[in-house]
Structures are given as C-alpha cells and as structure tokens.
CSV table of C-alpha atoms in Angstrom, one decimal:
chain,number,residue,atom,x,y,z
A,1,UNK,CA,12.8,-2.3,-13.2
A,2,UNK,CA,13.0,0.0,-16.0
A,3,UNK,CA,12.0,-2.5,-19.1
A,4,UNK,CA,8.4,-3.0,-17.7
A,5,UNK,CA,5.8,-3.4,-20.1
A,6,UNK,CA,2.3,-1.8,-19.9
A,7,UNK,CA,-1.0,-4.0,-18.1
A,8,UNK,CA,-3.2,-4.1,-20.6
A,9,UNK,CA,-5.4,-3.2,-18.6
A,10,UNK,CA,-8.2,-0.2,-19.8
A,11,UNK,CA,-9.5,2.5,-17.9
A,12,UNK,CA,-12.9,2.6,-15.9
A,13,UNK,CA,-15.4,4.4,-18.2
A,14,UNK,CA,-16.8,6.2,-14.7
A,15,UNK,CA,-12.9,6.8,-13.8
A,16,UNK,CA,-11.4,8.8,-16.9
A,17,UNK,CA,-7.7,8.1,-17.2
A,18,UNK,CA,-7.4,5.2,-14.2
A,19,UNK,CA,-8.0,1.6,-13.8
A,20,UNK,CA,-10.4,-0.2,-11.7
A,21,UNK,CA,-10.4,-3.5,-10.8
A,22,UNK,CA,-14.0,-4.1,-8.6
A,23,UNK,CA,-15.4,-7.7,-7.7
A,24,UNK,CA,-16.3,-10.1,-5.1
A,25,UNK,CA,-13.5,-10.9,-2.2
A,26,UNK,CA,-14.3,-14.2,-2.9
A,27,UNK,CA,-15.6,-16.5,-6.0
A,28,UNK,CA,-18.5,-17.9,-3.9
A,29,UNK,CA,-20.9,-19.6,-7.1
A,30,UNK,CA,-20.7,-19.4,-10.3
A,31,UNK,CA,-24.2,-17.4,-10.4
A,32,UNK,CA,-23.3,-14.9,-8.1
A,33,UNK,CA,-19.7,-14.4,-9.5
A,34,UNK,CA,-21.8,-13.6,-12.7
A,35,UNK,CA,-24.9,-11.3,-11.2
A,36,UNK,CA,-21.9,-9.1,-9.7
A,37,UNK,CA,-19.5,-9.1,-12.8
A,38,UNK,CA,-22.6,-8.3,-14.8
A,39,UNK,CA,-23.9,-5.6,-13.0
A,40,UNK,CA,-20.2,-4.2,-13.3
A,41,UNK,CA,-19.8,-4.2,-16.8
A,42,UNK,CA,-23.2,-2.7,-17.3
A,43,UNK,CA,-23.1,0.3,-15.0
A,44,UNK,CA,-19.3,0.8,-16.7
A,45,UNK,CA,-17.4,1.0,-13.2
A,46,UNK,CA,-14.8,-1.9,-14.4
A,47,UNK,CA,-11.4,-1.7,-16.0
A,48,UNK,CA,-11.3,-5.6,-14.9
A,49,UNK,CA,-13.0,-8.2,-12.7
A,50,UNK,CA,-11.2,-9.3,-9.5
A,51,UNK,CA,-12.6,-12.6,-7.3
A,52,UNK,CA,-10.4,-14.9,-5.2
A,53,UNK,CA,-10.4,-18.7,-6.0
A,54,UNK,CA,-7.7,-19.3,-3.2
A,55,UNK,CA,-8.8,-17.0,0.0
A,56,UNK,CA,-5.3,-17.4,2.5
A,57,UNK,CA,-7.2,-16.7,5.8
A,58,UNK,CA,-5.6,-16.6,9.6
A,59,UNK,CA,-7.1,-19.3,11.2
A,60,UNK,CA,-8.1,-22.6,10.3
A,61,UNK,CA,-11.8,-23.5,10.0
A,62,UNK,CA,-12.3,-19.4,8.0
A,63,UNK,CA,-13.6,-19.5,4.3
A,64,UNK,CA,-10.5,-20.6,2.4
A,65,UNK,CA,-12.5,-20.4,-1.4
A,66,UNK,CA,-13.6,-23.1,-3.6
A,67,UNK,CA,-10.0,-22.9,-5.5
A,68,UNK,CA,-9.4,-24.3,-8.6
A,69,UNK,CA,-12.7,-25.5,-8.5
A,70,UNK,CA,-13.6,-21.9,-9.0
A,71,UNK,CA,-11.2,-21.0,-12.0
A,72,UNK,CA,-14.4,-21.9,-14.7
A,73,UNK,CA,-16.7,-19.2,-13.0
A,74,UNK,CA,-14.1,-16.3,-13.4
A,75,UNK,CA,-13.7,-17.3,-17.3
A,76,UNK,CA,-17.5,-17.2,-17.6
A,77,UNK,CA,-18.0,-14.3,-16.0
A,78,UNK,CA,-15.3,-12.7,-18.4
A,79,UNK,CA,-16.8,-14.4,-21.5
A,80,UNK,CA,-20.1,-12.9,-20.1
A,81,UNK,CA,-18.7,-9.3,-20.2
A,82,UNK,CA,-15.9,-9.1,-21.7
A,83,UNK,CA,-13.5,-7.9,-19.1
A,84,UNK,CA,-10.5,-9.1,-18.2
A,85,UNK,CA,-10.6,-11.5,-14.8
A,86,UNK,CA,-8.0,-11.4,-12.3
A,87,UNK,CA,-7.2,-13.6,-8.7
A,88,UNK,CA,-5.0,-14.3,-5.8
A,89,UNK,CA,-1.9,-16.8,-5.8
A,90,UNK,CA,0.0,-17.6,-3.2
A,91,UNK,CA,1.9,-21.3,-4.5
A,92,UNK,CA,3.3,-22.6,-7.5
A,93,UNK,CA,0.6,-24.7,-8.4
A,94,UNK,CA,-2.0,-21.5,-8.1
A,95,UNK,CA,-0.1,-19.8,-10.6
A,96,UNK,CA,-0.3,-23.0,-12.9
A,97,UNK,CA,-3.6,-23.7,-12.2
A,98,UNK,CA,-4.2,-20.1,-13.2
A,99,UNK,CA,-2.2,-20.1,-16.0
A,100,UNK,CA,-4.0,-23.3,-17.2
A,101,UNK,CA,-7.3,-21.5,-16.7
A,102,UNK,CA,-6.6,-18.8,-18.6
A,103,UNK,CA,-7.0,-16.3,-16.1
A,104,UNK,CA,-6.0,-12.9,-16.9
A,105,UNK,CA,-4.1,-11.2,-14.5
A,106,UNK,CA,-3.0,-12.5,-11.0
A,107,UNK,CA,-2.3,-10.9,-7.9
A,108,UNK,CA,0.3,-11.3,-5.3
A,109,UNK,CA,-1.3,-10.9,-1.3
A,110,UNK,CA,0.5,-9.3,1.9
A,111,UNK,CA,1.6,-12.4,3.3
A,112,UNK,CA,3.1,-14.1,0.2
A,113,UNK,CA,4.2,-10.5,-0.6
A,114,UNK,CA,6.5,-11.0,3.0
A,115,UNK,CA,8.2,-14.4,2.9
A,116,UNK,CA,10.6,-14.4,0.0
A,117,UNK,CA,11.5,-17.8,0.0
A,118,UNK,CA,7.5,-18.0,-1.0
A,119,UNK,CA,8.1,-14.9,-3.9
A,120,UNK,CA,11.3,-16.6,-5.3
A,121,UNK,CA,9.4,-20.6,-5.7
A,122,UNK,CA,5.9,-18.0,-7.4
A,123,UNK,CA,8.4,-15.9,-9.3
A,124,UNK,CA,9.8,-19.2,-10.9
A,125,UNK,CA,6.5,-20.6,-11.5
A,126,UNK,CA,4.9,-17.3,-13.2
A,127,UNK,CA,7.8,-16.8,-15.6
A,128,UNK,CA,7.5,-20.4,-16.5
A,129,UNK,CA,3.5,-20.4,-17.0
A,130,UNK,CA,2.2,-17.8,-17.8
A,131,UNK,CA,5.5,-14.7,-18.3
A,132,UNK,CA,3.2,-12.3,-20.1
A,133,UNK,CA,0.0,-12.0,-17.9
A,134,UNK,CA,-0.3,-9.0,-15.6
A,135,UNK,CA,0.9,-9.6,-12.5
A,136,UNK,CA,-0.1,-6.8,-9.5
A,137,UNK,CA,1.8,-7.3,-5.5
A,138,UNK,CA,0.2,-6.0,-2.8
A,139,UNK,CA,2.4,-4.6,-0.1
A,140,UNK,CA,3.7,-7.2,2.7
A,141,UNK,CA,1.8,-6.7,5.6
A,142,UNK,CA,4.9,-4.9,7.8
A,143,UNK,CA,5.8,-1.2,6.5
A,144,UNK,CA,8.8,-2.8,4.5
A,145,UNK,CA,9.7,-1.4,1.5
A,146,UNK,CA,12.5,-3.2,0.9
A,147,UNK,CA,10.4,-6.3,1.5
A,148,UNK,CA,7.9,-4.7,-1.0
A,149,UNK,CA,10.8,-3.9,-3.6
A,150,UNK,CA,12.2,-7.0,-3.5
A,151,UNK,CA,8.6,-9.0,-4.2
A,152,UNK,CA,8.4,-7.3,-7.2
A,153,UNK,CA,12.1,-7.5,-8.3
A,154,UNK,CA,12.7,-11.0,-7.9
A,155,UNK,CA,9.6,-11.5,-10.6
A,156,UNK,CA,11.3,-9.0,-13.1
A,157,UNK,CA,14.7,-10.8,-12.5
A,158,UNK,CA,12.4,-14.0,-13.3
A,159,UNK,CA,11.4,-12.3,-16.8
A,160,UNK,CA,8.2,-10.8,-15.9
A,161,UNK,CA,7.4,-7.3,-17.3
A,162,UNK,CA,3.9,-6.3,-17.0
A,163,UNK,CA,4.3,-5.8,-13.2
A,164,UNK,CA,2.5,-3.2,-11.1
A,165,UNK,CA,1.7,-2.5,-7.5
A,166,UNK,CA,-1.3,-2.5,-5.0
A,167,UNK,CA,-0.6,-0.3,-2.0
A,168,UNK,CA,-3.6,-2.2,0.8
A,169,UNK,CA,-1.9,-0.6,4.1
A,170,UNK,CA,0.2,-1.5,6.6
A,171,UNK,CA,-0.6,-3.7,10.1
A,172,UNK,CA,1.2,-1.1,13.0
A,173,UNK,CA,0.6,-1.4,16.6
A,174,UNK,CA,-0.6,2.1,17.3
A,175,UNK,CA,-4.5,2.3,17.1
A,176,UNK,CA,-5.5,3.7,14.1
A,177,UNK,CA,-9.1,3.6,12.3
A,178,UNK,CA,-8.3,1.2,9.8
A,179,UNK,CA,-7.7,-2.1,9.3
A,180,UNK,CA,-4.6,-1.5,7.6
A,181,UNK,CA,-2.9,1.9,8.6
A,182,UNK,CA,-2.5,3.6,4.8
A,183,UNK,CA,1.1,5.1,5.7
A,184,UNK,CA,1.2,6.9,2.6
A,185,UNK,CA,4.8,8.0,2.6
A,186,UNK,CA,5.6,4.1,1.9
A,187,UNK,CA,4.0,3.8,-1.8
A,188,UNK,CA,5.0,7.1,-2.7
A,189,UNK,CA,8.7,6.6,-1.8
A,190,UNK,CA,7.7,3.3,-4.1
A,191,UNK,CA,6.9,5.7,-6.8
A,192,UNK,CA,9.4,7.8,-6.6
A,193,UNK,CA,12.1,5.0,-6.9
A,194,UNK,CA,10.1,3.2,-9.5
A,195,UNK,CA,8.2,6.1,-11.4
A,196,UNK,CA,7.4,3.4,-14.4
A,197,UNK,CA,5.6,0.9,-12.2
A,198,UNK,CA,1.9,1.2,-11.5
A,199,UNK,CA,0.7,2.2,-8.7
A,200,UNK,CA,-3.0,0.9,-7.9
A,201,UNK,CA,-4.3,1.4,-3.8
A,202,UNK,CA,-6.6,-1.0,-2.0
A,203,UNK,CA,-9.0,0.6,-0.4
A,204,UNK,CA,-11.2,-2.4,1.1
A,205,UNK,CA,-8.2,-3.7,2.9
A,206,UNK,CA,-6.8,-0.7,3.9
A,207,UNK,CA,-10.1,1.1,5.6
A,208,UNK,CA,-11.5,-2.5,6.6
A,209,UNK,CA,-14.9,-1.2,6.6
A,210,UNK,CA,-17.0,-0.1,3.1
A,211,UNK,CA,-17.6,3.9,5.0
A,212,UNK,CA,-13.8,4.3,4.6
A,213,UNK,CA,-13.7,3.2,1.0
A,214,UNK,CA,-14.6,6.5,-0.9
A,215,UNK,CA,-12.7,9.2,1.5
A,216,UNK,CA,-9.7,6.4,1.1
A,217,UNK,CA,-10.2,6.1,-3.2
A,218,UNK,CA,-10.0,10.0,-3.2
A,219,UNK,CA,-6.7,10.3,-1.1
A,220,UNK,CA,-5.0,8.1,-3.6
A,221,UNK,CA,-6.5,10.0,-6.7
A,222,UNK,CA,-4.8,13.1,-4.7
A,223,UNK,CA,-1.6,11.1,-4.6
A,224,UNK,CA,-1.6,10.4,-8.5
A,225,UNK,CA,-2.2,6.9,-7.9
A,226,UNK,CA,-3.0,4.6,-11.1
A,227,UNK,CA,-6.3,3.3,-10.1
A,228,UNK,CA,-7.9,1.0,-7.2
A,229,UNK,CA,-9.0,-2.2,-6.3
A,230,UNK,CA,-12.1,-2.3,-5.0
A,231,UNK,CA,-14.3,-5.5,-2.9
A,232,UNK,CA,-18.0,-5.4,-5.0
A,233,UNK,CA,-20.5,-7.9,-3.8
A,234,UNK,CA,-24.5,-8.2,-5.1
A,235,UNK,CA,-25.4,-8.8,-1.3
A,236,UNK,CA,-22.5,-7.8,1.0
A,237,UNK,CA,-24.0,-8.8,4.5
A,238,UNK,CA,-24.5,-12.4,3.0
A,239,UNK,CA,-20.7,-12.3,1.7
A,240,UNK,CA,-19.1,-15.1,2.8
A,241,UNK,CA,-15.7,-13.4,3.7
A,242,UNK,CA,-14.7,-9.5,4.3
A,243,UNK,CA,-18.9,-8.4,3.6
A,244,UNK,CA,-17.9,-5.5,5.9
A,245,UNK,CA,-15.8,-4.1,3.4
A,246,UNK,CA,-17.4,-4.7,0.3
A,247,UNK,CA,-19.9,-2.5,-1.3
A,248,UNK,CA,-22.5,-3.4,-4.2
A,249,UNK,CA,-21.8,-2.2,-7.8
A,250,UNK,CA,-24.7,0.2,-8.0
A,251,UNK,CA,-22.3,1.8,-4.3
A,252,UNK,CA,-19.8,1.7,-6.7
A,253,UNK,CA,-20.9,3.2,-9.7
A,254,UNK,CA,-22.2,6.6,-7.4
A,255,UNK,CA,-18.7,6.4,-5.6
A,256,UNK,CA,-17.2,6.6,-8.7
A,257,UNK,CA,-19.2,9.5,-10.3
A,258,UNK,CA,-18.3,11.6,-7.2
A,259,UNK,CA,-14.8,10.9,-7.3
A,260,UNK,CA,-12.7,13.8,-8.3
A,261,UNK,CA,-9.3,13.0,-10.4
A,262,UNK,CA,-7.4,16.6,-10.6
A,263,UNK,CA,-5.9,17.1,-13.7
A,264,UNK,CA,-5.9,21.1,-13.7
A,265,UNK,CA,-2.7,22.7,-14.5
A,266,UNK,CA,-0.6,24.3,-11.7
A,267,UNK,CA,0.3,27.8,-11.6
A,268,UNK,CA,3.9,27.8,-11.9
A,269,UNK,CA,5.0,31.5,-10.7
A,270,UNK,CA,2.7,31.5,-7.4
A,271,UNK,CA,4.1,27.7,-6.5
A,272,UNK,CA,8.1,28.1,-7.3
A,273,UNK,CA,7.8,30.8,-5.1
A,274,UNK,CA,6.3,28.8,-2.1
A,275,UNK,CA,8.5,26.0,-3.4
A,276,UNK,CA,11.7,28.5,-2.9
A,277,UNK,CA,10.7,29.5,0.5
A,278,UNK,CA,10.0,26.1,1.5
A,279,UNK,CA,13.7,24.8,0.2
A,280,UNK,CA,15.1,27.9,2.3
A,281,UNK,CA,13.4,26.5,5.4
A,282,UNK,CA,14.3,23.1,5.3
A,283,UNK,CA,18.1,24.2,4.9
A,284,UNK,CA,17.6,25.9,8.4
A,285,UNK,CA,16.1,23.1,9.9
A,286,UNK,CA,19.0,20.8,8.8
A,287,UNK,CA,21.5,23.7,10.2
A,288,UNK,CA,19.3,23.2,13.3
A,289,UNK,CA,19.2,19.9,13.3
A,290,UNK,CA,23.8,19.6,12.8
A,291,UNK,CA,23.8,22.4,15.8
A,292,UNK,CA,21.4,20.0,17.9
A,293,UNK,CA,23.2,17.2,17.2
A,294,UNK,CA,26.6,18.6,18.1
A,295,UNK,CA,25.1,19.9,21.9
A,296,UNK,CA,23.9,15.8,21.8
A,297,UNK,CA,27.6,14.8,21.3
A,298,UNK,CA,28.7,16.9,23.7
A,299,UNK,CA,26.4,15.6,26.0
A,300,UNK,CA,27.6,11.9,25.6
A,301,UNK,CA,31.0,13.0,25.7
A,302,UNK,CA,29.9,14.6,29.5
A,303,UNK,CA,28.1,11.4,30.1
A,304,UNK,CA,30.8,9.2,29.0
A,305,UNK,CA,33.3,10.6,31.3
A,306,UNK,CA,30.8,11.0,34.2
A,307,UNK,CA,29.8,7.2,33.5
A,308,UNK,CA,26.4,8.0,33.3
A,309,UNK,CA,23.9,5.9,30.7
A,310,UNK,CA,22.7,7.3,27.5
A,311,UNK,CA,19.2,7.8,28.4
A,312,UNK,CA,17.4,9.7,31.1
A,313,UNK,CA,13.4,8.7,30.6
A,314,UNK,CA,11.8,10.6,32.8
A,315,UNK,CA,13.3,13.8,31.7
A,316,UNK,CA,12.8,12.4,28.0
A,317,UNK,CA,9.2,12.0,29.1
A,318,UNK,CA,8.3,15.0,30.4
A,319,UNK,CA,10.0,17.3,27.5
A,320,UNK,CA,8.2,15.1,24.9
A,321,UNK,CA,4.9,16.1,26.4
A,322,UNK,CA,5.6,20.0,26.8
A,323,UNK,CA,6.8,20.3,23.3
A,324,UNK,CA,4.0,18.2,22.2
A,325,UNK,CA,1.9,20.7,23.7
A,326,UNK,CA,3.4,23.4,22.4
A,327,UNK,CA,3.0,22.4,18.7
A,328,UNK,CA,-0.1,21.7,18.9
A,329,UNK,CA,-0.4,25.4,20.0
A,330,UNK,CA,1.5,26.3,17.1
A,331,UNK,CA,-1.3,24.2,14.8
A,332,UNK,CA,1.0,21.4,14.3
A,333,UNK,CA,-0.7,17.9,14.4
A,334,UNK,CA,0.5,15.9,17.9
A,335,UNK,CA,0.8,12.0,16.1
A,336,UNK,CA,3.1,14.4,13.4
A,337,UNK,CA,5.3,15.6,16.5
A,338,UNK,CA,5.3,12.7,18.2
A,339,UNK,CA,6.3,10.7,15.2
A,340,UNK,CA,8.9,13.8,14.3
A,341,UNK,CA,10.2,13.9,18.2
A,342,UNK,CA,10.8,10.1,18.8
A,343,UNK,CA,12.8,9.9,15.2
A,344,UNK,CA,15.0,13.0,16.5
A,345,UNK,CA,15.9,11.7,19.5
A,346,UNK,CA,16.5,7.8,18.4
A,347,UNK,CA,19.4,9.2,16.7
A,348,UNK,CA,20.4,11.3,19.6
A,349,UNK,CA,20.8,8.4,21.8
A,350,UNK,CA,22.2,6.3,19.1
A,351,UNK,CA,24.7,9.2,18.5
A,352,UNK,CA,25.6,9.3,22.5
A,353,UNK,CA,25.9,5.4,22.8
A,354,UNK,CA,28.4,5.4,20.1
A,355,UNK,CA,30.5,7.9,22.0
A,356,UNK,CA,29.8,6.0,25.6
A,357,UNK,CA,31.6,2.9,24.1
A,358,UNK,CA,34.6,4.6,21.6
C-alpha cells in the first residue's frame, strides 16, 4: 500500500494538526442528527461528522438503525455545517446506497473487518461505486493483524486509495477495564509496516464507557496517532444505542482543549545515549535467551530418552509465581511478566516437543 492518496479530511480546529471525526452512534432523527452535528461545527471540535445508518448489533430485537432511510439526514446535517459526513457499511448494497447518497466517507466495522469473504464482495462494490471517497477499517474484533492487513489490502488491490485505519481494541478473554482491550503494540506494528496509512483510534469502543474516553484520546496522541473517532450525542442517557459511551459536544469540546499533542523536539545527545545502552541490553538478553534455549534442548533431549512428556505443570506453576514475584520486587509490572514468561516458555515446550518426536 504505498500509492495511497491523502483523506481529505481537515483537522479539528480544537486539535491542531489531527482529525476528528465526533457524532452520534446512531442516526436516530433527522432533528437530533442536526442539534448534534450543529453544536459540533459551532464549538469547532469536528474534522468530520460520523452517524450510523446501518447499526450491525449481536442480538436480534437490538437497535439496528433506520438505514437507508437515514442517508437524507446525514446530507442535511452536512449541508447544515458544512462538514464532511461519514457511516458504517457492512454489504454491497450499503456501500451503494451510500454511494447513491452522496455520503462522504464510509467506514468499515470489526466484524465485517473479520470475514473476508464479506471484505472481498464490499471491496468490489466500493471500487465500483464510489473508488474515490474515504474509506476508514476498524480493526476485526480478534487481535489479528494479518486479518487487519488484509481488510485493507484487498480494497487497495480493488483500486481504492484514500484508505486509513481506526484502531477500536481488541475482544481478549482476560478481564481487562475496557470494552475492547487497546493492545497497543497491534496498531503500532500497523504503522510501522504501513507508515503512509492513517492511523485514527476509537476511543468509545475501546474504553466502552465515556470516563475512559479522554485518558484513552491522550494515549493515542502519545502514540502519534492521526486523530480519533469519537461517539457525541445532545442527550447520551436517552441515546438509543452505546449512550454509555457517548459524550455531548460541549464534553467534547473541553476534552479536546485539555488534550495535549507533543510536538516538542527531542534532545538528541541525552536519548542516543539511552538508546545505545538500551541496544547493548537487548543483545544480552538475546545471548540469554540462545543460552536458555540450549539448557531447554538439552532438557528435551534428557526427556526424550527418559520417555518423559514435554511439560511438567506443577513445577511450571510454581516457578511462574516466584519469578512473578520476584519482578514485581524488582518494579516490573506482573500482567508484563506474565505475558513475557508464558511467551518464553511456549517456545521452550514447542522446542522440546520437536526433539521428543525427531
């Protein structure tokens, strides 16, 4: 994906240098769609309007949006302010309804985002209706980036260029205090591999709750993220899908005053020479790591001839615990050595049960 072409999309006037695209879940009325995009333009938070016509929810019965029937209100409501107006598309027929409708940018959701049979028929139907509108995917809803990657490729092999990406989190098992767990290292290995693309985060979806939204915005500004999308509504508790995690423009607007984008120059001399120290460490941890590794092997090789199996849980369970509590000692976070731990000894057992069947 290195031809892409820019959004079109300008930046937030509260929001220096990064894009914004605030507005209701979904497009409930045509009144309230235009109370919330005009309070929006006026208080300058938006780069761009967002509002679902098609809602996809889990279970029959849920809010699904008015749909097409909804496609007139977001055109007034950009008429009215003069921002560009954006929604969800999931089928063929949405992005030609959209395209019909005149709609300005689309999105692509987490669980279209996931079934690529579903991106390939949406891909095909973009490129054919409407190849030069903005077109943003949200990551699929399993920390796959491979699944995110190939979303977004199979629309530029389709012929669409203006392509960026909306990071929303990631559904995990573990408990977490979000909706969507953030796992940050995902859209930044996105960036690094696709430094041209843009990179907006979803902070509703992610936090699941409007307290999480600003703490959330303001890790992604860290991260050199493009901009956000953001769930406004003129009366959240009366929203009629997601109120929990919406916030009202006038929220908005202070949110993004207190926002802090970092664009202060770094002092080279005093960082290369962390930077150096750092790069001589992580060489001695992967010496450590080939030594450890080795002792494994020679383990399975012992275990092999002894006809013993690869894994020994208990004792697995209780070193896992003492060196968790000894990093913690050490100031180490223990969800950071769990995570490092596990990873370290998958591939000692995968190492030993390669060697138990040579």
């Amino acid at each position: 994906m290195d031809e892409l072409l820019p959004l079109n999309l300008t930046e937030s006037k509260l929001l220096p240098g990064r894009l914004v695209i605030a507005g209701p879940c979904s497009a409930e009325s045509p009144d309230s769609l235009l109370e919330c995009s005009r309070l929006l333009a006026a208080l300058g938070c938006a780069s761009a309007l967002r509002a679902g016509a098609w809602k996809p929810r889990t279970r029959p019965g849920s809010f699904e949006g008015y749909g097409a029937a909804a496609l007139p209100w977001l055109r007034e409501a950009s008429a009215s302010t003069g921002l560009p107006i954006g929604t969800e598309v999931a089928t063929p027929e949405h992005a030609k309804q959209a395209a019909e409708a005149d709609v300005d940018f689309l999105w692509i959701g987490a669980r279209t985002a996931a079934n690529p049979f579903a991106m390939q028929q949406l891909a095909e139907a973009i490129a054919y209706h409407c190849p030069d509108k903005a077109i943003l995917v949200k990551n699929p809803l399993n920390p796959d980036i491979e699944l995110w990657i190939g979303a977004l490729q199979r629309l530029y092999l389709a012929g669409v260029r203006r392509l960026g990406a909306i990071h929303r989190g990631f559904s995990v098992c573990d408990a977490s205090p979000y909706r969507n767990a953030p796992l940050w290292q995902i859209p930044l290995q996105l960036h690094r591999r696709f430094p041209k693309l843009p990179l907006l985060h979803d902070p509703s979806h992610t936090g699941g709750t409007r307290s999480l939204i600003a703490p959330l915005s303001q890790a992604a500004l860290d991260l050199g993220f493009d901009g956000l999308m953001i769930e406004c509504h003129p009366d959240p508790e009366q929203a009629m899908s997601d109120g929990g995690q919406q916030i009202t423009p006038a929220e908005l607007a202070d949110m993004l005053r207190r926002l802090r984008v970092r664009t202060g120059t770094r002092p080279d001399d005093a960082i290369d020479g962390l930077r150096l120290q750092i790069d001589e460490l992580d060489n001695q941890l992967l010496s450590i790591l080939a030594r450890r590794m080795n002792l494994t092997d020679s383990i399975g090789r012992l275990k092999r001839d002894a006809d013993m199996p690869a894994l020994q849980p208990a004792r697995y369970s209780r070193l896992l615990s003492t060196l968790i509590s000894r990093g913690e000692t050490a100031g180490l976070d223990s969800r950071f050595l769990h995570s490092l731990l596990e990873t370290v000894h998958e591939e000692s057992i995968r190492r030993q049960l390669l060697i138990l069947n040579e």
